[in-house]
Amino acid sequence: MTTSRSEAPTPALQWTDRKRYLWLFGLVAPTAVFLAAWLVWMFNQFGLQQIAPVWWWIGPLLVYVLLPLLDRFFGPDGQNPPEEVMEQLENDKYYRYCTYAYIPLQLLSLVFACYLWTATDLSWLGIDGGLGLISKIGLALSIGTMGGVGINTAHELGHKKDELERWLSKITLAQTFYGHFYIEHNRGHHVRVATPEDPASARFGETFWAFLPRSVWGSLRSSWELEKTRLARMGKSPWTIHNDVLNAWLMSAVLWGALVAVFGPFVLPFLIIQAVYGFSLLETVNYLEHYGLLRQRTAGGRYERCTPEHSWNSDHIVTNIFLYHLQRHSDHHANPTRRYQTLRSMDGAPNLPSGYASMITLAYLPPLWRKVMDDRVLAHYGGDITRVNIQPSKRESVLAKYGVR
């Protein structure tokens, strides 16, 4: 008997995540200092002592040079997982192990850096004595780069319902003393995103240098208020170990205290440098993710639901891998608990002209940033400047510039 075409079984959907093993490149950041030490040794072996110290700056070199070049060369990602494989992909534990592996490597790199900051005999690296001050600062910024990317790893873990992953998130944040991010991002930013009330949503006409202190202080204050309110509902004082802001900071205090106890107080200035640089990298990404975007008020006076149009996206494949799909930010805000491997580029989302790594450098230069981004914000709203989230101090001048009285 011949089976008709209509009766033939439907073949299972065949789909391959072409980035499956590329996600391991996300471990470049927490191993970069070890790579730097090997490069310094190798250059010294070949008599290139004058050039060798540049490798202690490997973190900034990655962020400001290598990643933008690779994004430019390899271009957009272009692959979205189909709906049929989402559940299977979400439950594949390989992907979460890629993020778990970040944490021990991060801690090992931090300990190794403390050794390098304090060592007086680095002859095994071909160095007479210890590191010079410039090399130590470069190393601090490289460790800070690891810490900044680590905040993104914590961001991935902190959104999950699994209690282990939530604690791993706090451990990852301990290096940069930014544990309150765990509270503010999940319960503050995701509620108020793309509104004037959100300290982590940059406003049209606001420079990064004005945004940075506003976001740092506003997020800290918000996280404390959120925890204070939560504990008050339980009849508890905020001054308790159950306050997730305090217990996250306690992890940082224990980590830093242990490093100072082992390596001496000389490491403290470099720990501060790496922490400030690390959380500043996070805030630079915050700056570019929602710049000028605004959720409109409904007839009832509430803000409209957050949609893909309220986040700037980029789908450049190299930074996608480096930052666990953080650039697919609209899908993240629509589905906060969705794991990074299942995030998709969404229709309707405004797109940045390049990857996050390239845009970070641009954010430091306000005239160039506004030249590139202000017209894009306005175009996103069809030329209607009244729909834009404008910096209050510049509102009158901005409206006048675009002919609105």
mmCIF file of C-alpha atoms in Angstrom:
data_model
loop_
_atom_site.group_PDB
_atom_site.id
_atom_site.type_symbol
_atom_site.label_atom_id
_atom_site.label_comp_id
_atom_site.label_asym_id
_atom_site.label_seq_id
_atom_site.Cartn_x
_atom_site.Cartn_y
_atom_site.Cartn_z
ATOM 1 C CA MET A 1 0.000 0.000 0.000
ATOM 2 C CA THR A 2 1.380 3.394 -0.964
ATOM 3 C CA THR A 3 1.273 6.164 1.636
ATOM 4 C CA SER A 4 -0.175 9.384 0.282
ATOM 5 C CA ARG A 5 1.766 12.638 0.560
ATOM 6 C CA SER A 6 -0.790 13.985 3.063
ATOM 7 C CA GLU A 7 -0.276 10.940 5.299
ATOM 8 C CA ALA A 8 3.519 11.134 5.372
ATOM 9 C CA PRO A 9 4.966 11.970 8.812
ATOM 10 C CA THR A 10 6.177 15.537 9.318
ATOM 11 C CA PRO A 11 9.946 15.607 9.920
ATOM 12 C CA ALA A 12 11.132 17.152 13.179
ATOM 13 C CA LEU A 13 12.402 20.673 12.915
ATOM 14 C CA GLN A 14 16.152 20.705 12.417
ATOM 15 C CA TRP A 15 17.801 23.825 13.870
ATOM 16 C CA THR A 16 21.373 24.320 15.019
ATOM 17 C CA ASP A 17 22.611 27.093 17.248
ATOM 18 C CA ARG A 18 25.678 28.109 15.281
ATOM 19 C CA LYS A 19 26.913 30.070 18.332
ATOM 20 C CA ARG A 20 26.682 27.078 20.697
ATOM 21 C CA TYR A 21 30.421 26.685 21.215
ATOM 22 C CA LEU A 22 31.230 30.300 20.483
ATOM 23 C CA TRP A 23 29.659 31.178 23.850
ATOM 24 C CA LEU A 24 32.860 29.870 25.426
ATOM 25 C CA PHE A 25 34.512 33.039 24.104
ATOM 26 C CA GLY A 26 32.538 34.799 26.830
ATOM 27 C CA LEU A 27 35.294 33.491 29.118
ATOM 28 C CA VAL A 28 37.880 35.691 27.420
ATOM 29 C CA ALA A 29 37.239 38.509 29.922
ATOM 30 C CA PRO A 30 37.910 36.512 33.116
ATOM 31 C CA THR A 31 41.033 34.905 31.624
ATOM 32 C CA ALA A 32 42.469 37.974 29.859
ATOM 33 C CA VAL A 33 44.910 38.815 32.667
ATOM 34 C CA PHE A 34 46.463 35.352 32.415
ATOM 35 C CA LEU A 35 46.785 35.858 28.666
ATOM 36 C CA ALA A 36 48.365 39.262 29.339
ATOM 37 C CA ALA A 37 50.955 37.727 31.670
ATOM 38 C CA TRP A 38 51.874 35.141 29.023
ATOM 39 C CA LEU A 39 52.193 37.867 26.360
ATOM 40 C CA VAL A 40 54.383 39.971 28.662
ATOM 41 C CA TRP A 41 56.632 36.952 29.294
ATOM 42 C CA MET A 42 56.826 36.133 25.590
ATOM 43 C CA PHE A 43 57.644 39.705 24.556
ATOM 44 C CA ASN A 44 60.329 39.898 27.227
ATOM 45 C CA GLN A 45 61.809 36.633 25.986
ATOM 46 C CA PHE A 46 62.174 38.138 22.528
ATOM 47 C CA GLY A 47 63.816 41.286 23.845
ATOM 48 C CA LEU A 48 60.760 43.513 23.440
ATOM 49 C CA GLN A 49 60.815 44.886 26.995
ATOM 50 C CA GLN A 50 59.699 48.342 25.899
ATOM 51 C CA ILE A 51 56.513 46.994 24.314
ATOM 52 C CA ALA A 52 55.685 44.188 26.741
ATOM 53 C CA PRO A 53 53.986 46.349 29.454
ATOM 54 C CA VAL A 54 51.212 47.376 27.043
ATOM 55 C CA TRP A 55 49.642 43.958 27.573
ATOM 56 C CA TRP A 56 48.705 44.835 31.154
ATOM 57 C CA TRP A 57 46.158 47.130 29.446
ATOM 58 C CA ILE A 58 44.524 44.164 27.728
ATOM 59 C CA GLY A 59 41.063 44.975 29.132
ATOM 60 C CA PRO A 60 40.762 48.463 27.604
ATOM 61 C CA LEU A 61 42.371 47.141 24.406
ATOM 62 C CA LEU A 62 39.612 44.542 24.161
ATOM 63 C CA VAL A 63 36.788 47.009 24.782
ATOM 64 C CA TYR A 64 37.956 50.004 22.755
ATOM 65 C CA VAL A 65 39.968 48.391 19.938
ATOM 66 C CA LEU A 66 39.541 44.667 19.350
ATOM 67 C CA LEU A 67 35.785 44.239 19.851
ATOM 68 C CA PRO A 68 34.807 47.204 17.627
ATOM 69 C CA LEU A 69 37.130 45.925 14.895
ATOM 70 C CA LEU A 70 35.745 42.389 15.142
ATOM 71 C CA ASP A 71 32.159 43.682 15.128
ATOM 72 C CA ARG A 72 32.978 45.632 11.995
ATOM 73 C CA PHE A 73 34.609 42.624 10.332
ATOM 74 C CA PHE A 74 32.077 39.910 11.219
ATOM 75 C CA GLY A 75 28.986 42.130 11.092
ATOM 76 C CA PRO A 76 25.453 41.273 12.270
ATOM 77 C CA ASP A 77 24.413 38.006 13.867
ATOM 78 C CA GLY A 78 21.202 37.406 11.926
ATOM 79 C CA GLN A 79 20.150 34.141 13.605
ATOM 80 C CA ASN A 80 17.016 33.936 15.753
ATOM 81 C CA PRO A 81 15.920 30.645 17.329
ATOM 82 C CA PRO A 82 12.492 29.556 16.030
ATOM 83 C CA GLU A 83 9.595 29.216 18.441
ATOM 84 C CA GLU A 84 9.599 25.431 18.127
ATOM 85 C CA VAL A 85 13.030 25.027 19.774
ATOM 86 C CA MET A 86 12.691 27.663 22.495
ATOM 87 C CA GLU A 87 11.755 25.306 25.337
ATOM 88 C CA GLN A 88 14.490 22.818 24.482
ATOM 89 C CA LEU A 89 17.054 25.608 24.142
ATOM 90 C CA GLU A 90 15.936 27.209 27.413
ATOM 91 C CA ASN A 91 16.385 23.937 29.313
ATOM 92 C CA ASP A 92 19.786 23.045 27.850
ATOM 93 C CA LYS A 93 22.060 23.324 30.887
ATOM 94 C CA TYR A 94 25.216 23.696 28.787
ATOM 95 C CA TYR A 95 24.429 27.387 28.361
ATOM 96 C CA ARG A 96 24.119 28.118 32.051
ATOM 97 C CA TYR A 97 27.384 26.276 32.740
ATOM 98 C CA CYS A 98 29.051 28.755 30.365
ATOM 99 C CA THR A 99 28.012 31.567 32.710
ATOM 100 C CA TYR A 100 28.793 29.603 35.893
ATOM 101 C CA ALA A 101 32.370 29.109 34.658
ATOM 102 C CA TYR A 102 32.871 32.870 34.616
ATOM 103 C CA ILE A 103 32.803 33.139 38.414
ATOM 104 C CA PRO A 104 35.777 30.974 39.527
ATOM 105 C CA LEU A 105 37.878 32.379 36.686
ATOM 106 C CA GLN A 106 36.917 35.903 37.769
ATOM 107 C CA LEU A 107 37.976 35.264 41.357
ATOM 108 C CA LEU A 108 41.234 33.601 40.299
ATOM 109 C CA SER A 109 42.081 36.562 38.066
ATOM 110 C CA LEU A 110 41.377 39.005 40.888
ATOM 111 C CA VAL A 111 43.672 37.100 43.261
ATOM 112 C CA PHE A 112 46.371 36.895 40.555
ATOM 113 C CA ALA A 113 46.109 40.660 40.017
ATOM 114 C CA CYS A 114 46.532 41.310 43.742
ATOM 115 C CA TYR A 115 49.688 39.219 43.645
ATOM 116 C CA LEU A 116 50.997 41.179 40.639
ATOM 117 C CA TRP A 117 50.223 44.537 42.289
ATOM 118 C CA THR A 118 52.241 43.625 45.367
ATOM 119 C CA ALA A 119 55.008 41.322 44.069
ATOM 120 C CA THR A 120 58.536 42.743 44.279
ATOM 121 C CA ASP A 121 60.187 39.994 42.226
ATOM 122 C CA LEU A 122 58.602 39.152 38.876
ATOM 123 C CA SER A 123 61.748 37.777 37.285
ATOM 124 C CA TRP A 124 59.765 34.733 36.123
ATOM 125 C CA LEU A 125 57.995 37.159 33.750
ATOM 126 C CA GLY A 126 61.272 38.692 32.643
ATOM 127 C CA ILE A 127 60.644 41.815 34.757
ATOM 128 C CA ASP A 128 63.261 43.337 37.034
ATOM 129 C CA GLY A 129 61.568 43.876 40.391
ATOM 130 C CA GLY A 130 57.828 44.518 40.404
ATOM 131 C CA LEU A 131 55.394 46.247 38.063
ATOM 132 C CA GLY A 132 55.700 49.966 37.448
ATOM 133 C CA LEU A 133 52.851 52.293 38.384
ATOM 134 C CA ILE A 134 51.565 52.624 34.784
ATOM 135 C CA SER A 135 51.473 48.850 34.419
ATOM 136 C CA LYS A 136 49.651 48.513 37.735
ATOM 137 C CA ILE A 137 47.013 51.016 36.638
ATOM 138 C CA GLY A 138 46.622 49.196 33.313
ATOM 139 C CA LEU A 139 46.196 45.936 35.219
ATOM 140 C CA ALA A 140 43.570 47.578 37.453
ATOM 141 C CA LEU A 141 41.602 48.715 34.394
ATOM 142 C CA SER A 142 41.888 45.237 32.867
ATOM 143 C CA ILE A 143 40.538 43.709 36.077
ATOM 144 C CA GLY A 144 37.856 46.406 36.049
ATOM 145 C CA THR A 145 36.907 45.338 32.519
ATOM 146 C CA MET A 146 36.459 41.815 33.838
ATOM 147 C CA GLY A 147 34.360 43.204 36.689
ATOM 148 C CA GLY A 148 32.207 45.243 34.293
ATOM 149 C CA VAL A 149 31.543 42.227 32.082
ATOM 150 C CA GLY A 150 31.012 40.307 35.315
ATOM 151 C CA ILE A 151 28.153 42.663 36.191
ATOM 152 C CA ASN A 152 26.567 41.593 32.919
ATOM 153 C CA THR A 153 27.084 37.937 33.889
ATOM 154 C CA ALA A 154 25.455 38.743 37.233
ATOM 155 C CA HIS A 155 22.648 40.423 35.297
ATOM 156 C CA GLU A 156 22.039 37.181 33.392
ATOM 157 C CA LEU A 157 22.049 35.091 36.585
ATOM 158 C CA GLY A 158 20.125 37.559 38.746
ATOM 159 C CA HIS A 159 17.020 37.458 36.565
ATOM 160 C CA LYS A 160 16.550 33.740 37.058
ATOM 161 C CA LYS A 161 14.197 32.071 39.526
ATOM 162 C CA ASP A 162 16.776 29.531 40.698
ATOM 163 C CA GLU A 163 18.064 30.488 44.154
ATOM 164 C CA LEU A 164 21.583 29.251 43.391
ATOM 165 C CA GLU A 165 21.839 31.527 40.373
ATOM 166 C CA ARG A 166 20.637 34.514 42.385
ATOM 167 C CA TRP A 167 23.406 33.947 44.938
ATOM 168 C CA LEU A 168 25.968 33.455 42.191
ATOM 169 C CA SER A 169 24.832 36.811 40.841
ATOM 170 C CA LYS A 170 25.659 38.488 44.156
ATOM 171 C CA ILE A 171 29.050 36.757 44.298
ATOM 172 C CA THR A 172 29.868 38.037 40.813
ATOM 173 C CA LEU A 173 28.927 41.588 41.845
ATOM 174 C CA ALA A 174 31.139 41.473 44.952
ATOM 175 C CA GLN A 175 34.302 42.417 43.037
ATOM 176 C CA THR A 176 32.914 45.806 41.966
ATOM 177 C CA PHE A 177 31.043 46.528 45.237
ATOM 178 C CA TYR A 178 27.886 46.917 43.117
ATOM 179 C CA GLY A 179 25.661 44.343 44.794
ATOM 180 C CA HIS A 180 22.711 46.733 44.993
ATOM 181 C CA PHE A 181 22.433 46.408 41.184
ATOM 182 C CA TYR A 182 20.829 43.013 41.827
ATOM 183 C CA ILE A 183 17.880 44.793 43.502
ATOM 184 C CA GLU A 184 17.580 47.987 41.491
ATOM 185 C CA HIS A 185 17.855 46.408 38.064
ATOM 186 C CA ASN A 186 15.273 43.678 38.632
ATOM 187 C CA ARG A 187 12.708 45.575 40.678
ATOM 188 C CA GLY A 188 13.439 49.197 39.745
ATOM 189 C CA HIS A 189 14.795 49.556 36.226
ATOM 190 C CA HIS A 190 12.512 46.926 34.696
ATOM 191 C CA VAL A 191 9.473 48.691 36.157
ATOM 192 C CA ARG A 192 10.446 52.272 35.268
ATOM 193 C CA VAL A 193 12.505 51.762 32.110
ATOM 194 C CA ALA A 194 12.235 54.496 29.447
ATOM 195 C CA THR A 195 10.550 56.948 31.824
ATOM 196 C CA PRO A 196 11.878 60.127 33.448
ATOM 197 C CA GLU A 197 11.665 58.383 36.835
ATOM 198 C CA ASP A 198 14.258 55.747 35.922
ATOM 199 C CA PRO A 199 17.818 56.733 36.893
ATOM 200 C CA ALA A 200 19.237 54.174 34.432
ATOM 201 C CA SER A 201 17.399 55.528 31.354
ATOM 202 C CA ALA A 202 19.404 58.310 29.685
ATOM 203 C CA ARG A 203 17.579 61.407 28.489
ATOM 204 C CA PHE A 204 17.847 63.186 25.155
ATOM 205 C CA GLY A 205 20.516 65.898 25.445
ATOM 206 C CA GLU A 206 22.009 64.373 28.605
ATOM 207 C CA THR A 207 25.737 63.666 28.314
ATOM 208 C CA PHE A 208 27.190 60.453 29.649
ATOM 209 C CA TRP A 209 29.190 62.472 32.190
ATOM 210 C CA ALA A 210 25.972 63.959 33.598
ATOM 211 C CA PHE A 211 24.185 60.598 33.421
ATOM 212 C CA LEU A 212 26.905 58.668 35.288
ATOM 213 C CA PRO A 213 26.518 60.247 38.755
ATOM 214 C CA ARG A 214 22.729 60.468 38.353
ATOM 215 C CA SER A 215 22.478 56.761 37.560
ATOM 216 C CA VAL A 216 24.980 55.612 40.198
ATOM 217 C CA TRP A 217 23.409 57.604 43.028
ATOM 218 C CA GLY A 218 19.819 57.149 41.813
ATOM 219 C CA SER A 219 20.204 53.376 41.523
ATOM 220 C CA LEU A 220 21.788 53.140 44.964
ATOM 221 C CA ARG A 221 19.015 55.194 46.558
ATOM 222 C CA SER A 222 16.304 53.285 44.693
ATOM 223 C CA SER A 223 17.663 49.873 45.699
ATOM 224 C CA TRP A 224 17.687 50.900 49.354
ATOM 225 C CA GLU A 225 14.113 52.215 49.188
ATOM 226 C CA LEU A 226 12.912 49.055 47.447
ATOM 227 C CA GLU A 227 14.415 46.827 50.126
ATOM 228 C CA LYS A 228 13.246 49.100 52.928
ATOM 229 C CA THR A 229 9.675 48.891 51.594
ATOM 230 C CA ARG A 230 9.837 45.118 51.149
ATOM 231 C CA LEU A 231 11.096 44.559 54.676
ATOM 232 C CA ALA A 232 8.588 47.010 56.160
ATOM 233 C CA ARG A 233 5.761 44.882 54.729
ATOM 234 C CA MET A 234 7.249 41.986 56.703
ATOM 235 C CA GLY A 235 7.465 44.094 59.855
ATOM 236 C CA LYS A 236 11.263 44.205 59.765
ATOM 237 C CA SER A 237 13.835 46.978 60.013
ATOM 238 C CA PRO A 238 16.006 47.607 56.951
ATOM 239 C CA TRP A 239 19.061 47.121 59.174
ATOM 240 C CA THR A 240 19.075 43.360 58.931
ATOM 241 C CA ILE A 241 21.148 40.707 57.189
ATOM 242 C CA HIS A 242 17.970 39.852 55.269
ATOM 243 C CA ASN A 243 18.275 43.191 53.458
ATOM 244 C CA ASP A 244 19.589 42.111 50.045
ATOM 245 C CA VAL A 245 21.471 45.375 49.636
ATOM 246 C CA LEU A 246 23.329 44.908 52.907
ATOM 247 C CA ASN A 247 24.093 41.221 52.449
ATOM 248 C CA ALA A 248 25.387 41.912 48.922
ATOM 249 C CA TRP A 249 27.660 44.652 50.239
ATOM 250 C CA LEU A 250 28.769 42.312 53.027
ATOM 251 C CA MET A 251 30.001 39.872 50.371
ATOM 252 C CA SER A 252 32.103 42.684 48.877
ATOM 253 C CA ALA A 253 33.451 43.662 52.296
ATOM 254 C CA VAL A 254 34.439 40.060 53.039
ATOM 255 C CA LEU A 255 36.102 39.630 49.633
ATOM 256 C CA TRP A 256 38.014 42.905 49.802
ATOM 257 C CA GLY A 257 38.891 42.320 53.460
ATOM 258 C CA ALA A 258 40.331 38.905 52.653
ATOM 259 C CA LEU A 259 42.416 40.326 49.784
ATOM 260 C CA VAL A 260 43.763 43.123 51.990
ATOM 261 C CA ALA A 261 44.518 40.644 54.777
ATOM 262 C CA VAL A 262 46.501 38.381 52.430
ATOM 263 C CA PHE A 263 48.230 40.940 50.196
ATOM 264 C CA GLY A 264 48.311 44.019 52.400
ATOM 265 C CA PRO A 265 46.667 47.448 52.253
ATOM 266 C CA PHE A 266 48.677 48.378 49.138
ATOM 267 C CA VAL A 267 46.067 46.571 46.993
ATOM 268 C CA LEU A 268 43.221 48.797 48.223
ATOM 269 C CA PRO A 269 43.757 51.757 45.808
ATOM 270 C CA PHE A 270 43.828 49.330 42.867
ATOM 271 C CA LEU A 271 40.714 47.540 44.102
ATOM 272 C CA ILE A 272 38.964 50.912 44.165
ATOM 273 C CA ILE A 273 40.195 51.790 40.645
ATOM 274 C CA GLN A 274 39.001 48.489 39.187
ATOM 275 C CA ALA A 275 35.618 48.735 40.924
ATOM 276 C CA VAL A 276 34.926 52.287 39.727
ATOM 277 C CA TYR A 277 35.995 51.459 36.190
ATOM 278 C CA GLY A 278 33.964 48.232 36.233
ATOM 279 C CA PHE A 279 30.670 49.781 37.280
ATOM 280 C CA SER A 280 31.317 52.755 34.983
ATOM 281 C CA LEU A 281 31.404 50.338 32.045
ATOM 282 C CA LEU A 282 28.019 49.036 33.144
ATOM 283 C CA GLU A 283 26.648 52.565 33.366
ATOM 284 C CA THR A 284 27.975 53.368 29.890
ATOM 285 C CA VAL A 285 25.949 50.452 28.560
ATOM 286 C CA ASN A 286 22.933 51.678 30.545
ATOM 287 C CA TYR A 287 23.394 55.084 28.914
ATOM 288 C CA LEU A 288 23.202 53.786 25.375
ATOM 289 C CA GLU A 289 20.463 51.190 25.911
ATOM 290 C CA HIS A 290 17.546 53.616 26.333
ATOM 291 C CA TYR A 291 18.895 57.032 25.304
ATOM 292 C CA GLY A 292 16.012 59.423 24.600
ATOM 293 C CA LEU A 293 13.358 56.691 24.480
ATOM 294 C CA LEU A 294 10.080 57.317 26.287
ATOM 295 C CA ARG A 295 7.030 55.279 27.152
ATOM 296 C CA GLN A 296 3.979 57.440 26.562
ATOM 297 C CA ARG A 297 1.191 58.055 29.066
ATOM 298 C CA THR A 298 -2.116 56.246 28.546
ATOM 299 C CA ALA A 299 -5.516 57.911 28.894
ATOM 300 C CA GLY A 300 -5.553 56.727 32.506
ATOM 301 C CA GLY A 301 -2.292 58.515 33.254
ATOM 302 C CA ARG A 302 -0.156 55.384 33.536
ATOM 303 C CA TYR A 303 2.833 54.629 31.350
ATOM 304 C CA GLU A 304 2.198 52.340 28.414
ATOM 305 C CA ARG A 305 3.555 48.810 28.573
ATOM 306 C CA CYS A 306 7.245 48.457 27.707
ATOM 307 C CA THR A 307 7.582 47.275 24.097
ATOM 308 C CA PRO A 308 10.498 46.590 21.730
ATOM 309 C CA GLU A 309 10.545 50.242 20.671
ATOM 310 C CA HIS A 310 11.755 51.323 24.119
ATOM 311 C CA SER A 311 15.281 49.829 23.918
ATOM 312 C CA TRP A 312 18.163 50.427 21.541
ATOM 313 C CA ASN A 313 19.400 47.182 20.042
ATOM 314 C CA SER A 314 22.399 45.953 18.116
ATOM 315 C CA ASP A 315 22.852 42.496 16.658
ATOM 316 C CA HIS A 316 26.589 42.449 15.950
ATOM 317 C CA ILE A 317 27.676 38.890 16.577
ATOM 318 C CA VAL A 318 31.016 39.381 18.367
ATOM 319 C CA THR A 319 29.692 41.664 21.112
ATOM 320 C CA ASN A 320 26.581 39.456 21.283
ATOM 321 C CA ILE A 321 28.843 36.589 22.324
ATOM 322 C CA PHE A 322 31.007 38.708 24.623
ATOM 323 C CA LEU A 323 27.954 40.092 26.482
ATOM 324 C CA TYR A 324 25.592 37.091 26.376
ATOM 325 C CA HIS A 325 23.103 38.682 23.958
ATOM 326 C CA LEU A 326 22.731 41.813 26.079
ATOM 327 C CA GLN A 327 22.405 43.732 22.817
ATOM 328 C CA ARG A 328 19.080 41.993 22.178
ATOM 329 C CA HIS A 329 17.745 44.259 24.845
ATOM 330 C CA SER A 330 14.141 44.625 23.733
ATOM 331 C CA ASP A 331 13.467 40.904 24.024
ATOM 332 C CA HIS A 332 15.149 40.967 27.435
ATOM 333 C CA HIS A 333 12.750 43.667 28.682
ATOM 334 C CA ALA A 334 9.787 41.821 27.221
ATOM 335 C CA ASN A 335 10.917 38.499 28.752
ATOM 336 C CA PRO A 336 13.240 39.230 31.715
ATOM 337 C CA THR A 337 13.588 35.615 32.860
ATOM 338 C CA ARG A 338 14.381 34.300 29.358
ATOM 339 C CA ARG A 339 17.905 32.884 29.178
ATOM 340 C CA TYR A 340 20.441 34.586 26.975
ATOM 341 C CA GLN A 341 20.637 31.822 24.361
ATOM 342 C CA THR A 342 16.936 32.228 23.510
ATOM 343 C CA LEU A 343 16.860 36.040 23.201
ATOM 344 C CA ARG A 344 15.888 37.254 19.738
ATOM 345 C CA SER A 345 16.165 40.379 17.651
ATOM 346 C CA MET A 346 12.696 41.897 17.590
ATOM 347 C CA ASP A 347 10.854 43.852 14.923
ATOM 348 C CA GLY A 348 10.060 47.420 15.928
ATOM 349 C CA ALA A 349 13.171 47.884 18.043
ATOM 350 C CA PRO A 350 15.382 50.857 17.109
ATOM 351 C CA ASN A 351 18.903 49.820 16.181
ATOM 352 C CA LEU A 352 22.252 51.372 17.005
ATOM 353 C CA PRO A 353 24.634 51.975 14.102
ATOM 354 C CA SER A 354 27.201 49.578 15.574
ATOM 355 C CA GLY A 355 27.811 47.142 18.419
ATOM 356 C CA TYR A 356 27.796 48.154 22.068
ATOM 357 C CA ALA A 357 31.611 48.077 22.212
ATOM 358 C CA SER A 358 31.875 50.758 19.510
ATOM 359 C CA MET A 359 29.102 52.863 21.039
ATOM 360 C CA ILE A 360 30.788 52.897 24.476
ATOM 361 C CA THR A 361 33.669 54.955 23.092
ATOM 362 C CA LEU A 362 31.238 57.271 21.320
ATOM 363 C CA ALA A 363 29.333 57.868 24.569
ATOM 364 C CA TYR A 364 32.453 59.378 26.137
ATOM 365 C CA LEU A 365 32.477 62.121 23.468
ATOM 366 C CA PRO A 366 29.187 64.060 23.806
ATOM 367 C CA PRO A 367 29.398 66.111 20.551
ATOM 368 C CA LEU A 368 30.006 62.972 18.497
ATOM 369 C CA TRP A 369 27.385 61.004 20.414
ATOM 370 C CA ARG A 370 24.715 63.625 19.755
ATOM 371 C CA LYS A 371 25.728 63.930 16.112
ATOM 372 C CA VAL A 372 25.242 60.194 15.647
ATOM 373 C CA MET A 373 22.286 59.548 17.950
ATOM 374 C CA ASP A 374 20.015 62.609 18.216
ATOM 375 C CA ASP A 375 18.721 62.369 14.650
ATOM 376 C CA ARG A 376 18.136 58.643 15.140
ATOM 377 C CA VAL A 377 16.033 59.316 18.243
ATOM 378 C CA LEU A 378 13.980 61.902 16.399
ATOM 379 C CA ALA A 379 13.543 59.635 13.356
ATOM 380 C CA HIS A 380 12.366 56.824 15.651
ATOM 381 C CA TYR A 381 9.499 59.080 16.749
ATOM 382 C CA GLY A 382 8.669 60.271 13.244
ATOM 383 C CA GLY A 383 10.124 63.711 13.898
ATOM 384 C CA ASP A 384 7.889 64.378 16.929
ATOM 385 C CA ILE A 385 10.242 65.738 19.592
ATOM 386 C CA THR A 386 7.407 65.886 22.148
ATOM 387 C CA ARG A 387 7.443 62.078 22.358
ATOM 388 C CA VAL A 388 11.121 61.991 23.404
ATOM 389 C CA ASN A 389 12.501 61.636 26.954
ATOM 390 C CA ILE A 390 14.270 65.024 27.154
ATOM 391 C CA GLN A 391 16.769 66.183 29.779
ATOM 392 C CA PRO A 392 14.677 68.592 31.944
ATOM 393 C CA SER A 393 17.365 71.301 32.066
ATOM 394 C CA LYS A 394 17.473 71.345 28.261
ATOM 395 C CA ARG A 395 13.799 70.865 27.540
ATOM 396 C CA GLU A 396 12.995 74.460 26.533
ATOM 397 C CA SER A 397 16.040 74.818 24.288
ATOM 398 C CA VAL A 398 15.466 71.416 22.654
ATOM 399 C CA LEU A 399 11.782 72.123 21.971
ATOM 400 C CA ALA A 400 12.658 75.568 20.584
ATOM 401 C CA LYS A 401 15.302 74.037 18.341
ATOM 402 C CA TYR A 402 12.704 71.777 16.769
ATOM 403 C CA GLY A 403 10.077 74.493 16.510
ATOM 404 C CA VAL A 404 7.844 73.484 19.418
ATOM 405 C CA ARG A 405 6.567 76.256 21.686
#
